[in-house]
GROMACS .gro file of C-alpha atoms in nm:
model
  259
    1MET     CA    1  -3.250  -0.620  18.574
    2SER     CA    2  -3.476  -0.693  18.269
    3LEU     CA    3  -3.540  -0.459  18.012
    4LEU     CA    4  -3.904  -0.459  18.117
    5SER     CA    5  -3.838  -0.289  18.451
    6LYS     CA    6  -3.680  -0.004  18.245
    7LEU     CA    7  -3.972   0.064  18.027
    8ARG     CA    8  -4.316   0.235  18.100
    9CYS     CA    9  -4.463   0.229  17.754
   10ILE     CA   10  -4.448   0.018  17.442
   11THR     CA   11  -4.569   0.168  17.111
   12VAL     CA   12  -4.630  -0.061  16.791
   13ASP     CA   13  -4.698  -0.005  16.431
   14VAL     CA   14  -4.999  -0.174  16.276
   15THR     CA   15  -4.971  -0.319  15.919
   16GLY     CA   16  -4.680  -0.544  15.898
   17THR     CA   17  -4.628  -0.546  16.287
   18LEU     CA   18  -4.969  -0.648  16.414
   19LEU     CA   19  -5.167  -0.726  16.100
   20ALA     CA   20  -5.124  -0.810  15.743
   21TYR     CA   21  -5.340  -0.795  15.428
   22LYS     CA   22  -5.515  -1.108  15.305
   23GLY     CA   23  -5.496  -1.180  14.932
   24GLU     CA   24  -5.437  -0.907  14.674
   25LEU     CA   25  -5.586  -0.583  14.614
   26GLY     CA   26  -5.718  -0.708  14.270
   27ASP     CA   27  -5.922  -0.959  14.464
   28TYR     CA   28  -6.124  -0.698  14.639
   29TYR     CA   29  -6.176  -0.473  14.355
   30CYS     CA   30  -6.267  -0.784  14.145
   31MET     CA   31  -6.540  -0.879  14.380
   32ALA     CA   32  -6.674  -0.526  14.389
   33ALA     CA   33  -6.699  -0.525  14.017
   34LYS     CA   34  -6.852  -0.851  13.963
   35ALA     CA   35  -7.117  -0.764  14.234
   36VAL     CA   36  -7.245  -0.500  14.003
   37GLY     CA   37  -7.212  -0.711  13.677
   38LEU     CA   38  -6.896  -0.580  13.543
   39PRO     CA   39  -6.600  -0.807  13.444
   40CYS     CA   40  -6.304  -0.846  13.676
   41PRO     CA   41  -6.045  -0.589  13.628
   42ASP     CA   42  -5.679  -0.680  13.549
   43TYR     CA   43  -5.492  -0.745  13.878
   44LYS     CA   44  -5.169  -0.613  13.756
   45ARG     CA   45  -5.314  -0.294  13.607
   46MET     CA   46  -5.536  -0.239  13.900
   47HIS     CA   47  -5.229  -0.277  14.136
   48GLU     CA   48  -5.031  -0.031  13.945
   49GLY     CA   49  -5.319   0.202  13.903
   50PHE     CA   50  -5.376   0.201  14.264
   51LYS     CA   51  -5.019   0.244  14.363
   52THR     CA   52  -5.007   0.562  14.144
   53ALA     CA   53  -5.336   0.703  14.262
   54TYR     CA   54  -5.261   0.649  14.624
   55ALA     CA   55  -4.922   0.832  14.612
   56ASN     CA   56  -5.078   1.120  14.429
   57MET     CA   57  -5.351   1.157  14.692
   58ALA     CA   58  -5.099   1.120  14.973
   59LYS     CA   59  -4.906   1.421  14.814
   60LEU     CA   60  -5.191   1.639  14.731
   61TYR     CA   61  -5.386   1.572  15.037
   62PRO     CA   62  -5.162   1.392  15.324
   63CYS     CA   63  -5.311   1.224  15.610
   64PHE     CA   64  -5.626   1.132  15.431
   65GLY     CA   65  -5.728   1.492  15.381
   66HIS     CA   66  -5.678   1.607  15.745
   67ALA     CA   67  -5.555   1.949  15.669
   68ALA     CA   68  -5.809   2.000  15.387
   69ASN     CA   69  -6.084   1.884  15.622
   70MET     CA   70  -6.179   1.638  15.340
   71PRO     CA   71  -6.413   1.370  15.455
   72ASN     CA   72  -6.252   1.027  15.483
   73ILE     CA   73  -6.504   0.884  15.229
   74ASP     CA   74  -6.429   1.153  14.961
   75TRP     CA   75  -6.057   1.104  14.989
   76TRP     CA   76  -6.085   0.730  14.931
   77ARG     CA   77  -6.368   0.784  14.634
   78THR     CA   78  -6.120   1.019  14.460
   79CYS     CA   79  -5.838   0.774  14.532
   80VAL     CA   80  -6.029   0.463  14.395
   81LYS     CA   81  -6.176   0.659  14.105
   82ASP     CA   82  -5.838   0.744  13.988
   83SER     CA   83  -5.718   0.397  14.045
   84PHE     CA   84  -5.956   0.264  13.795
   85ILE     CA   85  -5.902   0.527  13.542
   86LYS     CA   86  -5.535   0.467  13.559
   87ALA     CA   87  -5.586   0.103  13.501
   88GLY     CA   88  -5.788   0.155  13.206
   89TYR     CA   89  -6.144   0.151  13.349
   90ASP     CA   90  -6.350   0.471  13.328
   91TYR     CA   91  -6.692   0.383  13.463
   92ASP     CA   92  -6.998   0.601  13.450
   93ASP     CA   93  -7.059   0.786  13.781
   94GLU     CA   94  -7.354   0.561  13.886
   95THR     CA   95  -7.178   0.237  13.826
   96PHE     CA   96  -6.851   0.365  13.968
   97GLU     CA   97  -7.051   0.477  14.291
   98LYS     CA   98  -7.181   0.114  14.336
   99VAL     CA   99  -6.853  -0.037  14.289
  100PHE     CA  100  -6.663   0.206  14.521
  101ARG     CA  101  -6.921   0.181  14.801
  102ARG     CA  102  -6.847  -0.199  14.809
  103ILE     CA  103  -6.483  -0.145  14.820
  104TYR     CA  104  -6.504   0.127  15.093
  105SER     CA  105  -6.725  -0.093  15.300
  106THR     CA  106  -6.482  -0.407  15.270
  107PHE     CA  107  -6.172  -0.209  15.360
  108GLY     CA  108  -6.341  -0.058  15.640
  109SER     CA  109  -6.431  -0.420  15.784
  110SER     CA  110  -6.199  -0.707  15.910
  111ALA     CA  111  -6.242  -0.899  15.598
  112PRO     CA  112  -5.908  -0.789  15.397
  113TYR     CA  113  -5.690  -0.824  15.734
  114SER     CA  114  -5.548  -1.095  15.930
  115VAL     CA  115  -5.394  -1.049  16.274
  116PHE     CA  116  -5.078  -1.211  16.342
  117PRO     CA  117  -5.128  -1.485  16.621
  118ASP     CA  118  -4.884  -1.303  16.851
  119SER     CA  119  -5.036  -0.965  16.850
  120GLN     CA  120  -5.291  -1.000  17.092
  121PRO     CA  121  -5.098  -1.195  17.346
  122PHE     CA  122  -4.805  -0.959  17.333
  123MET     CA  123  -5.022  -0.664  17.388
  124ARG     CA  124  -5.213  -0.798  17.688
  125TRP     CA  125  -4.874  -0.934  17.818
  126ALA     CA  126  -4.735  -0.598  17.812
  127ARG     CA  127  -5.043  -0.436  17.976
  128LYS     CA  128  -5.043  -0.694  18.242
  129ASN     CA  129  -4.702  -0.606  18.325
  130GLY     CA  130  -4.777  -0.260  18.384
  131LEU     CA  131  -4.679  -0.096  18.049
  132ILE     CA  132  -4.890   0.154  17.847
  133VAL     CA  133  -4.944   0.031  17.499
  134GLY     CA  134  -4.995   0.279  17.200
  135VAL     CA  135  -5.056   0.223  16.861
  136VAL     CA  136  -4.887   0.454  16.602
  137SER     CA  137  -5.000   0.406  16.245
  138ASN     CA  138  -5.031   0.592  15.910
  139ALA     CA  139  -5.400   0.498  15.877
  140GLU     CA  140  -5.741   0.666  15.882
  141TYR     CA  141  -5.979   0.674  16.160
  142ARG     CA  142  -6.166   0.344  16.077
  143TYR     CA  143  -5.862   0.153  16.209
  144GLN     CA  144  -5.920   0.306  16.560
  145ASP     CA  145  -6.296   0.283  16.540
  146VAL     CA  146  -6.379  -0.016  16.337
  147ILE     CA  147  -6.087  -0.229  16.195
  148LEU     CA  148  -5.887  -0.304  16.512
  149PRO     CA  149  -6.175  -0.374  16.732
  150ALA     CA  150  -6.321  -0.608  16.458
  151LEU     CA  151  -5.993  -0.789  16.469
  152GLY     CA  152  -6.008  -0.836  16.838
  153LEU     CA  153  -5.743  -0.554  16.905
  154ASN     CA  154  -5.964  -0.345  17.130
  155LYS     CA  155  -5.863  -0.019  17.333
  156GLY     CA  156  -5.874  -0.100  17.695
  157SER     CA  157  -5.781  -0.470  17.667
  158GLU     CA  158  -5.491  -0.463  17.414
  159TRP     CA  159  -5.392  -0.098  17.392
  160ASP     CA  160  -5.433   0.233  17.569
  161PHE     CA  161  -5.421   0.493  17.307
  162GLY     CA  162  -5.372   0.528  16.932
  163VAL     CA  163  -5.196   0.782  16.714
  164PHE     CA  164  -5.337   0.759  16.365
  165SER     CA  165  -5.240   0.992  16.101
  166GLY     CA  166  -5.564   1.049  15.966
  167LEU     CA  167  -5.680   1.162  16.293
  168VAL     CA  168  -5.365   1.378  16.419
  169GLY     CA  169  -5.259   1.515  16.074
  170VAL     CA  170  -4.895   1.400  16.104
  171GLU     CA  171  -4.753   1.085  15.936
  172LYS     CA  172  -4.461   0.869  15.951
  173PRO     CA  173  -4.169   0.935  15.915
  174ASP     CA  174  -4.220   1.291  16.056
  175PRO     CA  175  -4.091   1.241  16.413
  176LYS     CA  176  -4.374   1.461  16.540
  177ILE     CA  177  -4.607   1.149  16.524
  178TYR     CA  178  -4.380   0.994  16.788
  179GLU     CA  179  -4.383   1.319  17.001
  180ILE     CA  180  -4.753   1.287  16.980
  181ALA     CA  181  -4.745   0.955  17.106
  182LEU     CA  182  -4.506   1.060  17.416
  183GLU     CA  183  -4.789   1.305  17.500
  184MET     CA  184  -5.066   1.081  17.482
  185ALA     CA  185  -4.880   0.829  17.676
  186GLY     CA  186  -4.872   1.107  17.971
  187ASN     CA  187  -4.573   1.298  17.875
  188ILE     CA  188  -4.334   1.013  17.976
  189ALA     CA  189  -3.958   1.035  17.908
  190PRO     CA  190  -3.864   0.903  17.569
  191GLU     CA  191  -3.596   0.667  17.696
  192GLU     CA  192  -3.891   0.492  17.890
  193VAL     CA  193  -4.064   0.405  17.561
  194LEU     CA  194  -3.992   0.138  17.306
  195HIS     CA  195  -4.144   0.142  16.958
  196VAL     CA  196  -4.178  -0.177  16.752
  197GLY     CA  197  -4.239  -0.145  16.381
  198ASP     CA  198  -4.126  -0.299  16.047
  199SER     CA  199  -3.974  -0.007  15.860
  200LEU     CA  200  -3.635   0.143  15.917
  201ARG     CA  201  -3.712   0.477  15.753
  202LYS     CA  202  -4.057   0.513  15.909
  203ASP     CA  203  -4.046   0.347  16.249
  204TYR     CA  204  -3.701   0.288  16.362
  205LEU     CA  205  -3.512   0.621  16.264
  206PRO     CA  206  -3.793   0.874  16.353
  207ALA     CA  207  -3.871   0.716  16.688
  208ARG     CA  208  -3.481   0.697  16.769
  209SER     CA  209  -3.462   1.083  16.655
  210VAL     CA  210  -3.695   1.183  16.961
  211GLY     CA  211  -3.492   0.962  17.208
  212MET     CA  212  -3.722   0.652  17.194
  213ASN     CA  213  -3.601   0.308  17.206
  214ALA     CA  214  -3.678   0.109  16.899
  215LEU     CA  215  -3.648  -0.226  16.725
  216LEU     CA  216  -3.773  -0.369  16.390
  217LEU     CA  217  -3.977  -0.690  16.308
  218ASP     CA  218  -3.891  -0.912  16.015
  219ARG     CA  219  -4.195  -1.101  15.971
  220PHE     CA  220  -4.162  -1.182  15.599
  221LYS     CA  221  -3.767  -1.247  15.563
  222THR     CA  222  -3.716  -0.934  15.393
  223PRO     CA  223  -3.394  -0.868  15.200
  224ASP     CA  224  -3.385  -0.524  15.383
  225ALA     CA  225  -3.337  -0.675  15.716
  226GLU     CA  226  -2.963  -0.706  15.676
  227ASN     CA  227  -2.948  -0.334  15.606
  228TRP     CA  228  -3.165  -0.266  15.910
  229ARG     CA  229  -2.898  -0.463  16.118
  230GLN     CA  230  -2.610  -0.267  15.955
  231SER     CA  231  -2.782   0.051  16.034
  232GLY     CA  232  -2.786  -0.048  16.395
  233ALA     CA  233  -3.126  -0.155  16.454
  234THR     CA  234  -3.216  -0.476  16.648
  235VAL     CA  235  -3.427  -0.698  16.438
  236PHE     CA  236  -3.660  -1.008  16.552
  237PRO     CA  237  -3.874  -1.233  16.358
  238ASP     CA  238  -4.192  -1.170  16.575
  239LEU     CA  239  -4.338  -1.060  16.891
  240VAL     CA  240  -4.275  -1.370  17.076
  241ALA     CA  241  -3.900  -1.305  17.033
  242VAL     CA  242  -3.949  -0.947  17.134
  243GLN     CA  243  -4.129  -1.073  17.441
  244ASP     CA  244  -3.850  -1.322  17.547
  245TRP     CA  245  -3.572  -1.045  17.479
  246LEU     CA  246  -3.773  -0.806  17.714
  247THR     CA  247  -3.793  -1.041  17.998
  248LYS     CA  248  -3.403  -1.138  18.000
  249ALA     CA  249  -3.169  -0.986  18.239
  250ASP     CA  250  -2.868  -0.754  18.151
  251GLN     CA  251  -2.983  -0.663  17.807
  252ILE     CA  252  -2.903  -0.335  17.651
  253LEU     CA  253  -3.215  -0.141  17.500
  254ALA     CA  254  -3.220  -0.142  17.127
  255GLY     CA  255  -3.217   0.225  17.094
  256GLN     CA  256  -2.936   0.276  17.351
  257GLN     CA  257  -2.696   0.063  17.111
  258ALA     CA  258  -2.664   0.345  16.885
  259GLN     CA  259  -2.597   0.629  17.171
   0.00000   0.00000   0.00000
């Protein structure tokens, strides 16, 4: 009996699993600044400024301001403004708004992202084989409504439901986000679900804690992968390998190895 016959649902992470960022953050901030006649900000300072600003906003207003009823655009406006300030660029309000609108628009489109070539085929294969496919991501609503569809990953053809932190108000590694996924899949048993992600802390461990099966992708040959294996996780290089593994007979589900 193959693993496929034991499952009713597969859930997948987004960034690092289905898609990746193209280029560097500084590329897009530079293009936005130059578009309004400003010099290109320093890439390194901009990257560090963004990391700090994003961490602060995520702490103050988690899930993109969900609990505070903060509009998504306002959350990002504050985050981007603080990113520039921490990088040493304090523009006047009118100039900043012009820069920000370009950045916000860019990251709400397909432009900064590339889909891994095996993502769409894997999701379609899973659905063709009768599995419910869900997306579980620490992402804002535009991933569901704009970004994934613009990248050719559409609800109804590649996935059936999405659990996005900005919409449900819960984010990884909180196990509740996986409990929500189980509910949205039709309240199916966790042992009938396999989660695929790229983070031991955010994907594998919390999914396992609610009884789901889980495995990890190591698309970028990260040194952390060895630690993942030592922690009991099954690790694959891509979704092609996952598909092959799922169709082989007499396998043991990844999550069940830790039971």
